[in-house]
Each structure stands twice: as C-alpha cells, then as structure tokens.
Coordinates of C-alpha atoms in Angstrom, one line a residue:
M1 CA -28.3 -116.2 -21.0
A2 CA -27.6 -116.4 -24.8
M3 CA -27.4 -119.7 -26.5
K4 CA -24.0 -120.8 -27.7
D5 CA -25.1 -123.3 -30.2
Y6 CA -28.0 -122.6 -32.7
S7 CA -29.7 -125.2 -34.8
D8 CA -29.4 -124.9 -38.6
E9 CA -33.1 -124.3 -38.7
F10 CA -32.8 -121.3 -36.3
K11 CA -30.0 -119.8 -38.3
A12 CA -31.9 -120.2 -41.6
D13 CA -35.0 -118.6 -40.0
A14 CA -32.9 -115.7 -38.7
V15 CA -31.3 -115.1 -42.1
A16 CA -34.7 -115.2 -43.8
L17 CA -36.2 -112.7 -41.3
Y18 CA -33.4 -110.3 -42.0
E19 CA -33.5 -110.6 -45.7
S20 CA -37.3 -110.3 -45.9
T21 CA -37.6 -107.3 -43.5
P22 CA -37.5 -103.9 -45.4
G23 CA -35.1 -101.5 -43.9
A24 CA -33.8 -104.1 -41.4
T25 CA -30.5 -103.7 -39.7
Y26 CA -28.3 -106.4 -38.1
K27 CA -28.7 -104.7 -34.8
S28 CA -32.5 -104.5 -34.8
I29 CA -33.0 -108.1 -35.9
A30 CA -30.3 -109.4 -33.6
T31 CA -31.9 -107.6 -30.7
D32 CA -35.3 -109.2 -31.5
L33 CA -33.7 -112.6 -31.7
G34 CA -31.6 -112.2 -28.6
I35 CA -28.3 -112.8 -30.4
N36 CA -25.2 -110.9 -31.1
R37 CA -25.2 -108.5 -34.1
A38 CA -21.9 -109.9 -35.4
T39 CA -23.3 -113.4 -35.2
L40 CA -26.3 -112.5 -37.3
R41 CA -24.2 -110.7 -39.8
E42 CA -21.9 -113.8 -40.1
W43 CA -24.9 -116.0 -40.7
V44 CA -26.2 -113.7 -43.4
L45 CA -22.9 -113.3 -45.2
R46 CA -22.3 -117.0 -45.1
D47 CA -25.7 -117.7 -46.5
R48 CA -25.2 -115.2 -49.3
E49 CA -21.8 -116.7 -50.1
R50 CA -23.4 -120.1 -50.3
R51 CA -26.0 -118.7 -52.7
G52 CA -23.5 -116.7 -54.7
V53 CA -25.3 -113.4 -54.0
S54 CA -23.4 -110.2 -53.5
A55 CA -24.1 -108.0 -50.5
A56 CA -25.4 -105.1 -52.6
A57 CA -27.8 -107.2 -54.7
A58 CA -29.2 -108.9 -51.6
Q59 CA -29.8 -105.7 -49.7
P60 CA -33.4 -105.8 -48.4
A61 CA -35.9 -103.8 -50.5
V62 CA -36.2 -100.3 -49.3
P63 CA -39.2 -98.2 -50.1
P64 CA -38.4 -95.1 -52.3
G65 CA -37.5 -92.2 -50.1
A66 CA -37.0 -94.3 -46.9
A67 CA -33.9 -93.5 -44.9
V68 CA -32.2 -96.7 -43.9
A69 CA -29.7 -96.8 -41.1
S70 CA -26.8 -99.1 -41.3
D71 CA -24.0 -100.0 -38.9
D72 CA -21.7 -100.5 -41.9
P73 CA -20.2 -97.1 -42.8
D74 CA -19.6 -98.1 -46.4
Q75 CA -23.2 -99.4 -46.6
R76 CA -24.5 -96.1 -45.2
I77 CA -22.5 -94.1 -47.8
R78 CA -24.0 -96.2 -50.6
Q79 CA -27.5 -95.7 -49.3
L80 CA -27.0 -92.0 -49.1
E81 CA -25.6 -91.8 -52.6
A82 CA -28.5 -93.8 -53.9
R83 CA -30.9 -91.4 -52.1
V84 CA -29.2 -88.4 -53.5
A85 CA -29.4 -89.9 -57.0
E86 CA -33.1 -90.5 -56.5
L87 CA -33.7 -87.0 -55.4
E88 CA -31.8 -85.6 -58.4
A89 CA -33.8 -87.8 -60.8
S90 CA -37.0 -86.5 -59.2
E91 CA -35.9 -82.9 -59.5
R92 CA -35.0 -83.4 -63.2
K93 CA -38.4 -85.0 -63.8
L94 CA -40.2 -82.0 -62.1
A95 CA -38.1 -79.5 -64.0
T96 CA -38.9 -81.3 -67.3
E97 CA -42.6 -81.3 -66.5
R98 CA -42.5 -77.6 -65.6
D99 CA -40.8 -76.8 -68.8
I100 CA -43.4 -78.8 -70.8
L101 CA -46.3 -77.0 -69.1
R102 CA -44.8 -73.6 -69.7
K103 CA -44.4 -74.3 -73.4
A104 CA -47.9 -75.8 -73.5
A105 CA -49.4 -72.7 -71.9
K106 CA -47.9 -70.5 -74.6
Y107 CA -48.8 -73.1 -77.3
F108 CA -52.5 -73.2 -76.4
A109 CA -52.9 -69.5 -75.7
G110 CA -53.8 -67.0 -78.4
G111 CA -57.6 -66.3 -78.4
D112 CA -57.7 -65.6 -82.2
E113 CA -56.3 -69.0 -83.2
L114 CA -58.1 -72.3 -83.5
V115 CA -57.5 -74.5 -80.5
R116 CA -54.7 -76.8 -81.5
S117 CA -54.6 -80.4 -80.6
R118 CA -52.6 -81.7 -77.6
F119 CA -51.5 -84.4 -80.0
Q120 CA -50.0 -81.7 -82.2
F121 CA -48.1 -80.3 -79.2
V122 CA -46.7 -83.7 -78.5
D123 CA -45.6 -84.1 -82.1
D124 CA -44.0 -80.7 -82.2
H125 CA -41.9 -81.3 -79.1
R126 CA -41.1 -85.0 -79.5
D127 CA -37.5 -84.2 -80.5
T128 CA -37.0 -82.3 -77.2
Y129 CA -38.8 -84.6 -74.7
E130 CA -39.8 -88.2 -74.6
V131 CA -43.2 -88.9 -76.1
K132 CA -44.1 -90.9 -72.9
R133 CA -43.3 -87.9 -70.7
L134 CA -45.2 -85.4 -72.9
C135 CA -48.3 -87.7 -72.9
Q136 CA -48.1 -88.0 -69.1
V137 CA -47.9 -84.3 -68.5
L138 CA -50.7 -83.4 -71.0
D139 CA -52.8 -86.3 -69.8
V140 CA -53.2 -88.0 -73.2
N141 CA -53.0 -91.7 -74.1
R142 CA -49.9 -92.6 -76.0
S143 CA -51.8 -95.1 -78.1
S144 CA -54.3 -92.4 -79.1
Y145 CA -51.4 -90.1 -80.0
Y146 CA -49.9 -92.7 -82.3
K147 CA -53.3 -93.4 -83.8
W148 CA -53.6 -89.6 -84.5
L149 CA -50.1 -89.6 -85.9
A150 CA -51.0 -92.5 -88.3
G151 CA -53.9 -90.5 -89.7
R152 CA -51.9 -87.3 -90.2
R153 CA -51.4 -87.8 -94.0
A154 CA -55.1 -88.2 -94.6
R155 CA -55.8 -85.3 -92.3
T156 CA -53.4 -83.1 -94.2
L157 CA -55.0 -84.1 -97.5
R158 CA -58.4 -83.1 -96.1
Q159 CA -57.2 -79.8 -94.9
R160 CA -55.6 -79.0 -98.3
E161 CA -58.9 -80.0 -100.0
D162 CA -60.8 -77.7 -97.6
R163 CA -58.6 -74.8 -98.4
L164 CA -59.1 -75.3 -102.1
L165 CA -62.8 -75.6 -101.6
A166 CA -62.8 -72.5 -99.4
E167 CA -61.2 -70.5 -102.3
R168 CA -64.0 -71.7 -104.7
I169 CA -66.6 -70.7 -102.1
R170 CA -65.0 -67.3 -101.8
N171 CA -65.3 -66.8 -105.6
V172 CA -69.0 -67.7 -105.6
H173 CA -69.5 -65.5 -102.5
R174 CA -67.7 -62.7 -104.2
E175 CA -69.7 -63.1 -107.4
S176 CA -72.9 -62.8 -105.3
A177 CA -71.7 -59.6 -103.8
G178 CA -71.4 -61.4 -100.5
A179 CA -75.1 -62.4 -100.4
Y180 CA -75.1 -66.2 -100.8
G181 CA -75.3 -68.5 -97.8
S182 CA -74.4 -72.1 -97.8
P183 CA -77.5 -73.4 -99.7
R184 CA -77.0 -71.1 -102.7
V185 CA -73.2 -71.5 -102.6
T186 CA -73.7 -75.3 -102.7
A187 CA -76.2 -75.0 -105.6
E188 CA -73.7 -72.8 -107.5
L189 CA -70.8 -75.2 -107.0
R190 CA -72.9 -78.1 -108.1
D191 CA -74.0 -76.2 -111.2
K192 CA -70.3 -75.8 -111.9
G193 CA -69.8 -79.5 -111.8
L194 CA -68.5 -79.9 -108.3
R195 CA -70.1 -82.7 -106.1
V196 CA -70.2 -81.2 -102.6
N197 CA -72.4 -81.6 -99.5
E198 CA -74.1 -78.5 -98.2
K199 CA -73.1 -79.4 -94.6
R200 CA -69.5 -79.4 -95.7
V201 CA -69.9 -76.0 -97.4
A202 CA -71.5 -74.6 -94.2
R203 CA -68.7 -76.0 -92.1
I204 CA -66.0 -74.5 -94.3
M205 CA -67.8 -71.1 -94.5
R206 CA -67.8 -71.1 -90.7
T207 CA -64.2 -72.1 -90.4
F208 CA -62.9 -69.5 -92.9
S209 CA -65.4 -66.8 -91.7
I210 CA -67.3 -66.5 -95.0
T211 CA -70.5 -64.9 -93.8
G212 CA -73.5 -63.0 -95.0
I213 CA -74.9 -59.6 -94.0
R214 CA -77.4 -59.0 -91.3
L215 CA -80.6 -57.0 -91.8
R216 CA -81.0 -53.5 -90.7
R217 CA -84.0 -52.0 -88.8
R218 CA -87.0 -51.4 -91.0
V219 CA -88.7 -48.1 -91.7
R220 CA -92.5 -48.0 -92.1
T221 CA -93.7 -47.5 -95.6
T222 CA -97.3 -48.9 -95.5
I223 CA -99.7 -46.1 -94.6
P224 CA -103.3 -47.3 -94.9
D225 CA -106.0 -45.0 -96.3
P226 CA -109.2 -45.5 -94.2
A227 CA -111.4 -44.1 -97.1
F228 CA -110.9 -46.7 -99.8
A229 CA -113.3 -49.6 -100.4
P230 CA -112.4 -53.0 -98.8
V231 CA -110.5 -55.5 -101.0
P232 CA -110.7 -59.3 -100.1
D233 CA -107.6 -61.4 -99.4
L234 CA -107.5 -63.9 -102.3
F235 CA -104.0 -65.2 -101.4
Q236 CA -104.6 -66.3 -97.8
R237 CA -100.7 -66.4 -97.4
D238 CA -100.3 -68.7 -100.3
F239 CA -97.5 -67.1 -102.4
T240 CA -97.2 -69.9 -104.9
A241 CA -98.6 -70.4 -108.4
P242 CA -98.8 -73.4 -110.8
E243 CA -98.0 -71.2 -113.8
P244 CA -96.3 -67.9 -114.6
G245 CA -98.5 -64.9 -115.1
L246 CA -101.4 -66.0 -112.8
K247 CA -100.5 -64.4 -109.4
Y248 CA -98.5 -61.3 -108.7
M249 CA -97.6 -59.5 -105.5
G250 CA -96.2 -56.1 -104.8
D251 CA -94.9 -53.8 -102.1
I252 CA -93.0 -50.6 -101.4
T253 CA -89.7 -50.2 -99.5
Y254 CA -87.3 -47.3 -98.7
L255 CA -83.7 -46.9 -99.9
A256 CA -81.7 -44.7 -97.5
L257 CA -79.5 -41.9 -98.9
E258 CA -76.4 -40.3 -97.3
D259 CA -78.2 -36.9 -96.7
G260 CA -80.9 -38.5 -94.6
E261 CA -83.4 -38.5 -97.4
F262 CA -84.9 -41.6 -99.1
L263 CA -85.7 -43.1 -102.5
Y264 CA -88.6 -45.5 -102.7
L265 CA -88.8 -48.7 -104.6
A266 CA -92.1 -50.4 -105.7
T267 CA -91.9 -53.9 -107.1
V268 CA -94.1 -56.5 -108.7
L269 CA -93.2 -60.2 -108.3
D270 CA -94.5 -63.3 -110.1
C271 CA -95.5 -65.9 -107.4
F272 CA -94.5 -68.8 -109.7
S273 CA -90.8 -68.0 -110.0
R274 CA -90.4 -65.0 -107.7
K275 CA -89.3 -63.1 -110.8
V276 CA -89.4 -59.3 -110.5
V277 CA -91.4 -58.4 -113.6
G278 CA -91.9 -54.7 -112.7
W279 CA -90.4 -52.0 -110.6
S280 CA -90.3 -48.2 -110.1
I281 CA -87.9 -46.0 -108.2
A282 CA -88.8 -42.4 -107.1
D283 CA -88.1 -39.8 -104.4
H284 CA -91.8 -40.0 -103.4
M285 CA -94.5 -42.5 -102.4
R286 CA -97.3 -41.1 -104.5
T287 CA -99.6 -43.4 -106.4
S288 CA -97.6 -43.1 -109.6
L289 CA -94.8 -45.1 -107.9
V290 CA -96.9 -48.3 -107.8
T291 CA -98.8 -47.7 -111.1
D292 CA -95.5 -47.3 -113.0
A293 CA -94.3 -50.6 -111.5
L294 CA -97.5 -52.4 -112.5
Q295 CA -97.3 -51.0 -116.1
M296 CA -93.8 -52.2 -116.4
A297 CA -95.0 -55.7 -115.3
A298 CA -97.7 -55.6 -118.0
A299 CA -95.1 -54.7 -120.6
T300 CA -92.7 -57.4 -119.4
R301 CA -95.4 -60.1 -119.6
G302 CA -97.2 -58.8 -122.6
G303 CA -100.3 -58.2 -120.6
L304 CA -101.8 -59.1 -117.2
D305 CA -105.3 -59.9 -118.2
G306 CA -106.9 -62.5 -115.8
A307 CA -104.1 -62.2 -113.2
V308 CA -104.5 -61.5 -109.5
F309 CA -102.3 -58.8 -107.8
H310 CA -101.8 -58.9 -104.0
S311 CA -100.5 -56.1 -101.8
D312 CA -100.8 -54.6 -98.4
H313 CA -103.1 -51.8 -97.3
G314 CA -100.9 -48.9 -98.3
A315 CA -102.8 -45.9 -99.5
Q316 CA -101.1 -46.1 -102.9
Y317 CA -102.6 -49.6 -103.6
G318 CA -106.0 -48.5 -102.3
S319 CA -106.2 -45.4 -104.4
R320 CA -108.8 -44.9 -107.2
A321 CA -106.0 -44.4 -109.7
F322 CA -104.4 -47.8 -109.0
A323 CA -107.8 -49.5 -109.0
D324 CA -108.6 -48.0 -112.4
L325 CA -105.3 -49.2 -113.8
C326 CA -106.0 -52.7 -112.5
D327 CA -109.4 -52.6 -114.2
R328 CA -107.9 -51.5 -117.5
L329 CA -105.3 -54.3 -117.4
G330 CA -107.8 -56.9 -116.3
V331 CA -106.2 -57.5 -113.0
T332 CA -108.1 -58.6 -109.9
R333 CA -106.9 -57.0 -106.7
S334 CA -106.1 -58.8 -103.4
M335 CA -105.1 -57.4 -100.0
G336 CA -104.0 -58.9 -96.7
A337 CA -105.3 -57.8 -93.3
V338 CA -104.4 -54.4 -92.0
G339 CA -101.2 -54.3 -89.9
T340 CA -100.3 -57.9 -90.7
S341 CA -97.0 -58.1 -92.5
A342 CA -97.2 -61.9 -92.7
D343 CA -100.0 -61.5 -95.3
N344 CA -97.4 -60.1 -97.7
A345 CA -94.4 -61.9 -96.3
A346 CA -92.9 -62.9 -99.7
C347 CA -92.5 -59.3 -100.8
E348 CA -91.2 -58.3 -97.3
S349 CA -88.5 -61.1 -97.7
F350 CA -87.6 -60.0 -101.2
H351 CA -87.0 -56.4 -100.1
A352 CA -85.0 -57.5 -97.1
S353 CA -82.7 -59.6 -99.3
L354 CA -82.2 -56.7 -101.7
K355 CA -81.1 -54.3 -98.9
R356 CA -79.0 -56.9 -97.1
E357 CA -77.1 -57.8 -100.3
T358 CA -76.7 -54.3 -101.7
L359 CA -76.0 -52.3 -98.5
Q360 CA -73.8 -55.1 -97.0
G361 CA -73.9 -53.5 -93.6
A362 CA -73.6 -49.8 -94.8
R363 CA -76.0 -47.2 -93.4
D364 CA -77.0 -45.8 -96.8
Y365 CA -76.5 -46.0 -100.5
G366 CA -74.8 -42.7 -100.9
D367 CA -76.3 -40.2 -103.4
A368 CA -79.5 -40.8 -105.4
G369 CA -77.6 -41.7 -108.6
T370 CA -75.6 -44.4 -107.0
C371 CA -78.7 -45.7 -105.2
R372 CA -80.6 -46.1 -108.5
R373 CA -77.7 -47.8 -110.3
T374 CA -77.2 -50.2 -107.3
A375 CA -80.8 -51.2 -107.2
F376 CA -81.1 -51.6 -111.0
A377 CA -78.0 -53.8 -111.1
W378 CA -79.3 -56.0 -108.3
L379 CA -82.9 -56.3 -109.7
T380 CA -81.7 -57.4 -113.2
R381 CA -79.1 -59.8 -111.8
Y382 CA -81.7 -61.2 -109.4
N383 CA -83.7 -62.4 -112.5
T384 CA -80.9 -63.7 -114.5
R385 CA -78.4 -65.1 -112.1
R386 CA -79.4 -65.0 -108.4
R387 CA -80.4 -68.5 -107.1
H388 CA -83.7 -68.6 -105.2
S389 CA -84.4 -71.3 -102.6
A390 CA -88.1 -71.4 -103.7
N391 CA -86.9 -72.4 -107.2
G392 CA -84.7 -75.3 -106.1
H393 CA -81.8 -72.8 -106.2
L394 CA -82.4 -71.8 -109.8
S395 CA -82.6 -68.2 -110.9
P396 CA -86.2 -67.0 -111.8
N397 CA -85.4 -66.9 -115.5
E398 CA -83.9 -70.3 -115.5
Y399 CA -86.8 -71.7 -113.5
E400 CA -89.3 -70.4 -116.0
R401 CA -87.3 -71.6 -118.9
R402 CA -87.2 -75.1 -117.6
H403 CA -90.9 -75.0 -116.9
H404 CA -91.7 -74.0 -120.4
A405 CA -89.3 -76.6 -121.8
A406 CA -91.0 -79.3 -119.8
K407 CA -94.5 -78.2 -121.0
L408 CA -93.3 -78.3 -124.7
T409 CA -91.9 -81.8 -124.1
L410 CA -95.2 -83.1 -122.7
A411 CA -97.1 -81.4 -125.5
A412 CA -94.9 -83.2 -128.1

C-alpha cells in the first residue's frame, strides 16, 4: 500500500533523482519509487518554483539525438521541435562540408599547376565559409593558418623577388644560347654585381623550368692504326698545368649534317685554361685535319717548342706526317691507353659541351655552311666569354689574363 505521508528527505531525494536522470519521465521515476506520477510531478514543480527555475531550463539533460518521451503533450512537441532543429543544423553542416570539399577538389586539381597550399584555399574562401569550418574540413590547424596569413606579405615579397631574379637568369641563359647551368649562371650574375646563392639560382631555374640540353649518342671517330710506333702516356689523366703553353690536348669529333653526312672537327686545348688554341673543320678525317689544328695552335701561341701534346690512339695522331710536324714544332707526343676514353676525358667533355650547346636538342646542324659558322661562333665565344668551371667560372681568356697580371705583380 502506498504511503500517504512522505518525509521532506524522501521528497527531496525523489526530486533529485528525477532531475539528475537523463531522459527521465515522471511515470518511470514514479513507478520506481512506488508513488503516483502526479505526486512526483507536483514535488518537482514545487521544488523548481522554490528555486526559481523554469520547467524548460530544468529539463534533464538529453544526449544529442536521443528521443525523449513525455507525458506532457506540450513538452513532447517542444522536444520534437528541438530534434528537428538539431537535424536541420546537422544537414546544413554536412551540406557545407560537401560544398567545401567539391570546391577543394577542383582547386587542388590541375596537374600542370604547382600544388597550392591548403591555407591559400582557406584564405580564398573565408568570405563564403567560416574559417573554423574550412580548417576542420581540410584538416588544418587554425593557428597555423593565421601564422601563414601573418607571413603573407613577406612571402609575396619573396615571390616577386624570385620572379625578377628568374628574368635575369633567363637573360643570362639566353646569352649563353641555353647552355649555362646554375653554377655558370651564378658566376655570371655575381660578375654583374648581384649577390646571389647558387642554391637559390638552382631552385629558381627548376621552378621556372630553365633547363639545359641533354647529350646525344656519340659516334665513333677514333680509329687506331696498329702499324704506328707506341707513344707513352705522359699525362696519366692529369689534365692540369701550372702555366699556359706547357701541356696541350687534342681530339676529333663529328658534326652531323642534314643529308646524313658529317663534317669533322679537330681541336687543340691548353690544359692550363682549357682555351681552344687551334681547330680545323673538314669533310674528312685525313691526317691534314689534325695537322692543320696543331699548326693553328702554334700560330696562336707563337710557337709550341717544349710543350707536350696528348691525344687518343686515332690513326691521324699516330701517322708519320703528324709525328714529323710535332718534331718540327718541338712538341713531345703523349697518348692514352687504347680504347680508354677516360685517358682523354677533358677533350671528350669539351666536344660534348660544344654539341650540347650548339645543337640544343636538334638532330643535325643543317647544311655544311651553317655547320661551319655555328662551330666557329661557339669556339670563339668559348674563349672570350663562356665561363668554365675549371677556371673558377672565368672564361679561358680572362683566366689567362689574370694569371699573367698576377705574375707581373709578383715580379714587381
């Protein structure tokens, strides 16, 4: 039988149980306590009135999305309205996130473009969506975004400076006929008075696609003659010299023409400065090709007496006519091992640079006249202007000029 009189403590405990139970109803709590639903409701309302709390504010906490039954029709309507509002807010949130992700997918697409920062996307769309929502959807930290935003001015300044430097690099690259890489470009810029780091030049060249030319497949031009007398290797792969005019090296390379034929170029380089002191171009590889180049070297230097000339084992360099010319000029011959290109690597590298920088990816030089003019222009410019890494990025002529000037200063 139900109690008629309840102590104040019992009433207080009953009210506290109802108020603290999520999703509780009068009926469920009253059943547990063994009292009438109306009695419990009266106790709760009286307690709220005493505390000055409205019914809506004192409603027990309900987990999001939980359906709460109520015996009060008005209360149930309010609960349903709140649930509908919650679902509508959730739908709006999901719609916003879908919209952001669709725009982000288009924004970060485009394979030819540089990948743009997620921070930049947030900044571009902050007038349409809340920054907080954008950062949540793109999984970026808001504080990191604001830090990025604070550095935008400095970043814009660096980008503008990079564009200006890229233009100067293009000018240098264009003047070198597209041949210079970052080391020579850096040297040229420094020579023009610009203080710049080679790593920065290399980065900008990569960013703005300022690139050099790749080498083509080589054609064999060294044909040894088994009949000539052996000549020792006096270089032993040391292609340096303490003074100009002491050590020279030479080689032959082919120059492809449009009709499938070739011209052939023989060169003589000074090991001290890598200056090309003699050359000869012909449509054959007879001995006169290399003797003409050596005679030009003698005329350029005012004589070759006492010098050493190094070559590979090509039949032209092993011929009696070439040996006789060396004897007359006072030149001692040197040859690397048979079939070892490394023993004449400096000349090999020189000819590779010539063809890379003059052909620029083309298959041939066109007709014979064009080929001769192209080779002549490059060979002369090589001595006067082209920077060489072995010379501390000075041209051969400038390197020799500074060497002579330094000797005169010491002598004085």
